[in-house]
mmCIF file of C-alpha atoms in Angstrom:
data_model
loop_
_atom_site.group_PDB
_atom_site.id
_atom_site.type_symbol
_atom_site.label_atom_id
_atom_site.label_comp_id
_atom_site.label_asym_id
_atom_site.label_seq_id
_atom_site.Cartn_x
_atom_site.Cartn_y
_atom_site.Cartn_z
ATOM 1 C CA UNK A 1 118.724 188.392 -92.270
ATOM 2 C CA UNK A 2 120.369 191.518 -93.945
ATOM 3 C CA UNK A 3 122.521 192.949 -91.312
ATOM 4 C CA UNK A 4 123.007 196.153 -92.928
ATOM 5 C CA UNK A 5 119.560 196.626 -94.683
ATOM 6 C CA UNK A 6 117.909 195.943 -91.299
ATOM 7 C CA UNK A 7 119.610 198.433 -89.553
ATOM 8 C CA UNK A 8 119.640 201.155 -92.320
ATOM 9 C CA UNK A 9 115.846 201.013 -92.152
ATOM 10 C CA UNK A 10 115.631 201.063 -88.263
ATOM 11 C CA UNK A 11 117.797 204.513 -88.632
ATOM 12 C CA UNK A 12 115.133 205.966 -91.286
ATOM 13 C CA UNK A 13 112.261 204.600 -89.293
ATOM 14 C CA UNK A 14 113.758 206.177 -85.777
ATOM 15 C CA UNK A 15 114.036 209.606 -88.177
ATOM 16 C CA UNK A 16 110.594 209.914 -89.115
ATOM 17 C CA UNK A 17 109.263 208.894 -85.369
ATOM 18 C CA UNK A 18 108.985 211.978 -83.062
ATOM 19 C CA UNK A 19 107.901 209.431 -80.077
ATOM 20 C CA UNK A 20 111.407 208.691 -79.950
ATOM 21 C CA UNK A 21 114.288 210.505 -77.882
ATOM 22 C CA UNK A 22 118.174 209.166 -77.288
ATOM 23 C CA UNK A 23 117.301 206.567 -74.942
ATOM 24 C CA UNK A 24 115.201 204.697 -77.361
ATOM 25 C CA UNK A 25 118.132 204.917 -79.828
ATOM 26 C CA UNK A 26 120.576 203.829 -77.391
ATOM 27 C CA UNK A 27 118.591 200.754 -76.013
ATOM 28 C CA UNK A 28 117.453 199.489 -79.256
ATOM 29 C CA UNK A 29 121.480 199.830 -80.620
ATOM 30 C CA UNK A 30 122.477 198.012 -77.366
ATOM 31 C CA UNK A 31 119.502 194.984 -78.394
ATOM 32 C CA UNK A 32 120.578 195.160 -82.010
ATOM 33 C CA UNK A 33 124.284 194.463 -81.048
ATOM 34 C CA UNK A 34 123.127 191.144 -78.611
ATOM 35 C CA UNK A 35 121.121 190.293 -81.747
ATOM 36 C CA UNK A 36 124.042 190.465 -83.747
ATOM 37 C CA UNK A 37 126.049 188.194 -81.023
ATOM 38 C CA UNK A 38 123.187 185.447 -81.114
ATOM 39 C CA UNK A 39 123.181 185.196 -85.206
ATOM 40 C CA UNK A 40 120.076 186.546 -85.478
ATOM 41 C CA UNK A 41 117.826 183.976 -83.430
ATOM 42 C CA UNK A 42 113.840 184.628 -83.719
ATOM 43 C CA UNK A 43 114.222 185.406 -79.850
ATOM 44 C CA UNK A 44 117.316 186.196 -77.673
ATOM 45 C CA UNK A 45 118.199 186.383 -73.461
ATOM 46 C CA UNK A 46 117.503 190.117 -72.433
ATOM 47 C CA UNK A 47 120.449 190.426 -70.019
ATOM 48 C CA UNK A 48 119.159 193.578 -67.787
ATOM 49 C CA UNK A 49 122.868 194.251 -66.767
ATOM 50 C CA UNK A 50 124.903 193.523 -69.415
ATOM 51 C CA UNK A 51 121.890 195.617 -71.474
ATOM 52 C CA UNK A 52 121.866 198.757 -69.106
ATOM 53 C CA UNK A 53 125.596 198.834 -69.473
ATOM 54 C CA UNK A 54 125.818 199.211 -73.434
ATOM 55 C CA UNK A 55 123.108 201.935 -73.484
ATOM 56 C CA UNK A 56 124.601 203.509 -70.562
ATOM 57 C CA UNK A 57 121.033 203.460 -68.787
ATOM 58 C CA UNK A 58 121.190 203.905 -65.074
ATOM 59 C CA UNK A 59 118.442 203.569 -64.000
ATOM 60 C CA UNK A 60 116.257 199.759 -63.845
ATOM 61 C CA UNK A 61 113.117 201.542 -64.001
ATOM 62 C CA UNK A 62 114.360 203.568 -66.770
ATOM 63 C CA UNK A 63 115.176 200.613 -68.248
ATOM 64 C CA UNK A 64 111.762 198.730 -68.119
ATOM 65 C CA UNK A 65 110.272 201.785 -69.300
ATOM 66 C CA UNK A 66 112.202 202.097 -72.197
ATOM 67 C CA UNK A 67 111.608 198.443 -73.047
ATOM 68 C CA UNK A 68 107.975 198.548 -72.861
ATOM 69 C CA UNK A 69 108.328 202.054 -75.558
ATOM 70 C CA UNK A 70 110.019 200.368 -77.771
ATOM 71 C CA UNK A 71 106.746 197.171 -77.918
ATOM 72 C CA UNK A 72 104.683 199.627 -77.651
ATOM 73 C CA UNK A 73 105.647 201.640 -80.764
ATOM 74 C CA UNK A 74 106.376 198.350 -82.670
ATOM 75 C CA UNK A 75 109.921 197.832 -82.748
ATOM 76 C CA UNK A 76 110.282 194.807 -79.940
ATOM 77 C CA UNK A 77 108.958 191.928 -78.388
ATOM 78 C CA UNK A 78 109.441 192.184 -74.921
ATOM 79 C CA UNK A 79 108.746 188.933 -72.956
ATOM 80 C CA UNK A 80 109.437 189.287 -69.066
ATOM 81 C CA UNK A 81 110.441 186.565 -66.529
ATOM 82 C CA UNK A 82 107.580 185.227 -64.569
ATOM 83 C CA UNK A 83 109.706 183.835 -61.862
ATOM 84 C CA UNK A 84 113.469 183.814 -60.868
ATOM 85 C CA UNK A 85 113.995 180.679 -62.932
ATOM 86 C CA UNK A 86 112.634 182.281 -66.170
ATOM 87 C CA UNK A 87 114.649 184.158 -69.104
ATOM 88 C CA UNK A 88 113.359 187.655 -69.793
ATOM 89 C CA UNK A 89 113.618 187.506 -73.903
ATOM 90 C CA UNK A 90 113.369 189.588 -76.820
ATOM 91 C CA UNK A 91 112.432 189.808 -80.532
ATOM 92 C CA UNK A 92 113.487 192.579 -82.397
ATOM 93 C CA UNK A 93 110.690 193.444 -85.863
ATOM 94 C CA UNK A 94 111.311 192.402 -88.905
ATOM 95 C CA UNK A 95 109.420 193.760 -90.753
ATOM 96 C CA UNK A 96 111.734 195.888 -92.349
ATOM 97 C CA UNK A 97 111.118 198.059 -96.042
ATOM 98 C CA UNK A 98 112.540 196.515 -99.067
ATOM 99 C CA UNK A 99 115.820 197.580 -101.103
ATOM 100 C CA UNK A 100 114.043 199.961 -103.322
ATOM 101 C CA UNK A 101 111.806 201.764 -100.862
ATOM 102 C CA UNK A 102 114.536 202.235 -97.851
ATOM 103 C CA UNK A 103 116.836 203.683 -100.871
ATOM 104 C CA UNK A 104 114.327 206.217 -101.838
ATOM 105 C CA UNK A 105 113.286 207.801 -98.700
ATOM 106 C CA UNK A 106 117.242 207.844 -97.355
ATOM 107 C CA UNK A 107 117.430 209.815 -100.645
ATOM 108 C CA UNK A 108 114.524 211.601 -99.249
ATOM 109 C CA UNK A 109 115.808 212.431 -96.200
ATOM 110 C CA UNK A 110 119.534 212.829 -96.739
ATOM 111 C CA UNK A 111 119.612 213.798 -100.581
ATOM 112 C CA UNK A 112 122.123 212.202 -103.041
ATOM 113 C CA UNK A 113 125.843 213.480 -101.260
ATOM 114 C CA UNK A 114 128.036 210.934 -101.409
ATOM 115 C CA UNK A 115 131.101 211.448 -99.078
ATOM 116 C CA UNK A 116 134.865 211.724 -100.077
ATOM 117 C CA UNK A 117 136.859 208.607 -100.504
ATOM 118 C CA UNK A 118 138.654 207.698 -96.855
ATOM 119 C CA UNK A 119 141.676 206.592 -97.039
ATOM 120 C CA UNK A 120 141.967 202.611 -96.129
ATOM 121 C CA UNK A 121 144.465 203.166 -93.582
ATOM 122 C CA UNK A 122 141.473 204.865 -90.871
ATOM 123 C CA UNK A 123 139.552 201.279 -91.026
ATOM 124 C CA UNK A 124 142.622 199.556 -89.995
ATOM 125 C CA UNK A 125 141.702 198.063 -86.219
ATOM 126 C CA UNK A 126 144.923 198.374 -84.259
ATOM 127 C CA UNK A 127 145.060 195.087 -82.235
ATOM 128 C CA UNK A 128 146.875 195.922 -78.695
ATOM 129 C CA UNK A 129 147.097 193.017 -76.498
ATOM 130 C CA UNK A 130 145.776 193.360 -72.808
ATOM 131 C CA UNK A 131 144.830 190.933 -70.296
ATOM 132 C CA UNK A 132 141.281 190.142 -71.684
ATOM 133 C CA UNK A 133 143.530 188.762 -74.616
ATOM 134 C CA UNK A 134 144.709 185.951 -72.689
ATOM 135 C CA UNK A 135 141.744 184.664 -71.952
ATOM 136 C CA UNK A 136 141.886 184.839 -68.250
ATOM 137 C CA UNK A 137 137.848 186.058 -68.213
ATOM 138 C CA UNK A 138 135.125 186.107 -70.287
ATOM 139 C CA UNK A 139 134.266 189.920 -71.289
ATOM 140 C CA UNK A 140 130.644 189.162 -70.710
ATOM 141 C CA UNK A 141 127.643 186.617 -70.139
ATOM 142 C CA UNK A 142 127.010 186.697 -73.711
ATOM 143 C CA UNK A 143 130.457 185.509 -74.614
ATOM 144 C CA UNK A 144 129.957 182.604 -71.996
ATOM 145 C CA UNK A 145 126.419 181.474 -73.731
ATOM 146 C CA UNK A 146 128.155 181.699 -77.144
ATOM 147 C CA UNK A 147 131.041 179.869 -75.851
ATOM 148 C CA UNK A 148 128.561 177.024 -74.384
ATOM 149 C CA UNK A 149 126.378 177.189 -77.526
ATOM 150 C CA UNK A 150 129.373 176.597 -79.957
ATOM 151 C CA UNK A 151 130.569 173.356 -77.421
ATOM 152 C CA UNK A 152 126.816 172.298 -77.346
ATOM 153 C CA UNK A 153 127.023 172.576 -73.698
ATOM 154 C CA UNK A 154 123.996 172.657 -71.424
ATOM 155 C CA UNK A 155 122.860 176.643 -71.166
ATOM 156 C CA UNK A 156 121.494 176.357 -68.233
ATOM 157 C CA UNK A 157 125.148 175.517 -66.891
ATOM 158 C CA UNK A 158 126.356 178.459 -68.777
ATOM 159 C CA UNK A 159 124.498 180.462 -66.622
ATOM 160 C CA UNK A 160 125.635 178.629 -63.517
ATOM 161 C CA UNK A 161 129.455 178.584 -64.386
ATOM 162 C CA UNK A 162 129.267 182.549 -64.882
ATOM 163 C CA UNK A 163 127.222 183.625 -61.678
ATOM 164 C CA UNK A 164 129.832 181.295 -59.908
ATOM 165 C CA UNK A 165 132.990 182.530 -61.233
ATOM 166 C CA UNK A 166 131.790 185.881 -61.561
ATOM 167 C CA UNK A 167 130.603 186.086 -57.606
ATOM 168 C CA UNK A 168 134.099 185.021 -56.284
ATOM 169 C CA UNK A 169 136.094 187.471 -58.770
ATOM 170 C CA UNK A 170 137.187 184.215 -61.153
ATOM 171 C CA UNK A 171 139.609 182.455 -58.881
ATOM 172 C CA UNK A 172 139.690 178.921 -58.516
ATOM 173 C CA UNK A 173 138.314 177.994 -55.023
ATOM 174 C CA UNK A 174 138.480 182.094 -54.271
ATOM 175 C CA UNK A 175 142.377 182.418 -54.021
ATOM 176 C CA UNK A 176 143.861 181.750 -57.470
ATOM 177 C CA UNK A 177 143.259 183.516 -60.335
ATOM 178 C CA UNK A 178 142.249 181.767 -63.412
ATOM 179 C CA UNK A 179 144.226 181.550 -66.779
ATOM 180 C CA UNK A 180 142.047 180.507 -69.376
ATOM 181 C CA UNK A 181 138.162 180.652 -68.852
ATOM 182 C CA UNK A 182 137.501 178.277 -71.536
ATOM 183 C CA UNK A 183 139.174 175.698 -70.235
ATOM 184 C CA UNK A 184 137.741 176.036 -66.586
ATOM 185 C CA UNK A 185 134.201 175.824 -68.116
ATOM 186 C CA UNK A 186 135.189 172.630 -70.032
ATOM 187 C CA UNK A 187 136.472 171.460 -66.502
ATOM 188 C CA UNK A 188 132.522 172.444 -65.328
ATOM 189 C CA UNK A 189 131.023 170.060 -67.315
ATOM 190 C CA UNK A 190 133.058 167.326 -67.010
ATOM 191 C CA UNK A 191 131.819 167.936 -63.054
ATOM 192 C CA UNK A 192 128.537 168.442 -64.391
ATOM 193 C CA UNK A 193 128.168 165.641 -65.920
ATOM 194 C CA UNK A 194 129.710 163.368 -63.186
ATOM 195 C CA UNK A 195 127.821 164.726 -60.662
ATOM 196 C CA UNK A 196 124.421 163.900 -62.657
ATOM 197 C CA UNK A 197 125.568 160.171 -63.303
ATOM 198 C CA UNK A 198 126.313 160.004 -59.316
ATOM 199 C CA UNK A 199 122.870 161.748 -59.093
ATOM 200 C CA UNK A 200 121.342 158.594 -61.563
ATOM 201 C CA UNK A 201 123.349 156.135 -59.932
ATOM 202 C CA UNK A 202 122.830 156.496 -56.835
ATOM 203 C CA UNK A 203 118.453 156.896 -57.602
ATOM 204 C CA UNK A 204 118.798 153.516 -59.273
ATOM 205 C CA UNK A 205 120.453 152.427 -55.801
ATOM 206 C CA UNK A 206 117.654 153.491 -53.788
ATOM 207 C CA UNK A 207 114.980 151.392 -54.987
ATOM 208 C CA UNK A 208 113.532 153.633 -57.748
ATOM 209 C CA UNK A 209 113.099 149.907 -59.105
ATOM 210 C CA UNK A 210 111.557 147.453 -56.251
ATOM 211 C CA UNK A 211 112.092 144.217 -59.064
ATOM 212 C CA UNK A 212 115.372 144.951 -59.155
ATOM 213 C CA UNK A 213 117.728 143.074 -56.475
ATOM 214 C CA UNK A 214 121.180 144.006 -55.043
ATOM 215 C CA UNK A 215 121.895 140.346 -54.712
ATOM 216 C CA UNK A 216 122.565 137.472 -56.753
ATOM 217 C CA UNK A 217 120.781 133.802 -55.859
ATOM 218 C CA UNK A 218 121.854 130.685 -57.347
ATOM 219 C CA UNK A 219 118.364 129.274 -58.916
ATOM 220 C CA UNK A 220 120.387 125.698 -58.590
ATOM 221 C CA UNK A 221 119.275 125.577 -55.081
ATOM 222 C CA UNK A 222 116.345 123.778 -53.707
ATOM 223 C CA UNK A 223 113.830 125.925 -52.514
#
């Protein structure tokens, strides 16, 4: 996947396509960024939130109508949730132009200027530390999923640790604030996973298995 290339032609291909009016742009930038944050998977989680946020859309029907544009003119795959327990996902087109062809009609369309050199010093990020720096919350769903994807964690518990914390304004049992969100969603698991060998255990316990015996007998004895 060609990061740059892709989006270049998505910019030439929004140019030429009338259908299209700022809200398209913004929603499709605001999918092409989540994209970008899942490495380019074949299919991604369409967070409605986290997505109406970035594009600065408003409005949920706004949203939905905007997302069912951009199928129907060919630049998404929109796949809604059937039920609450479902993912709503997305697949952004391929099906990009080659080098040669996306060079010639930008050429087209913006002619051959080439801009003045910009001095290095106005791509130099200035880092400022604030609180998000410390790691006391996770900016953002996303970062939790990539967070749980990198520790091979169980998604679905990624999605459970965030609507928790995020509900009772991440504070440890509602009153103290947490430090490090990493580390509290390492603690998760390690609950998680207890709580599912308990959950084994203790179906193995209640006869699950009618040969198996809670006793021991001494076959020595006489019947």
């Amino acid at each position: 996947m060609n990061y740059i290339q892709h989006l270049n032609a998505r910019l030439v291909d929004f140019y030429d396509d009338d259908r299209l009016h700022p809200g398209h742009f913004s929603l499709y930038m605001a999918l092409f960024f989540y994209w970008n944050l899942h490495r380019f998977t074949e299919e991604f989680f369409a967070n409605r939130t986290e997505l109406m946020k970035m594009a600065k859309i408003g409005s949920k029907s706004t949203y939905h109508r905007l997302l069912k544009e951009l199928q129907d003119f060919g630049f998404i795959e929109y796949r809604p949730a059937k039920s609450p327990h479902e993912l709503s996902m997305v697949k952004l087109s391929q099906n990009c132009t080659d080098s040669g062809t996306l060079v010639g009609r930008t050429r087209t369309i913006f002619g051959t200027y080439r801009p003045k050199s910009v001095p290095d010093t106005l791509y130099i990020k200035q880092y400022k530390p604030n609180k998000r720096s410390l790691g006391a919350k996770p900016r953002s769903q996303l970062e939790v999923l990539d967070f749980f994807k990198e520790k091979k964690y169980d998604l679905e518990e990624a999605f459970k640790f965030f609507n928790h914390y995020q509900a009772i304004g991440w504070r440890i049992g509602g009153k103290v604030a947490i430090k490090d969100w990493k580390a509290a969603s390492d603690n998760w698991m390690l609950k998680a996973k207890e709580l599912a060998h308990e959950k084994k255990k203790k179906k193995a316990a209640n006869g699950s298995d009618h040969l198996i015996t809670q006793t021991e007998k001494d076959y020595g004895q006489p019947l």
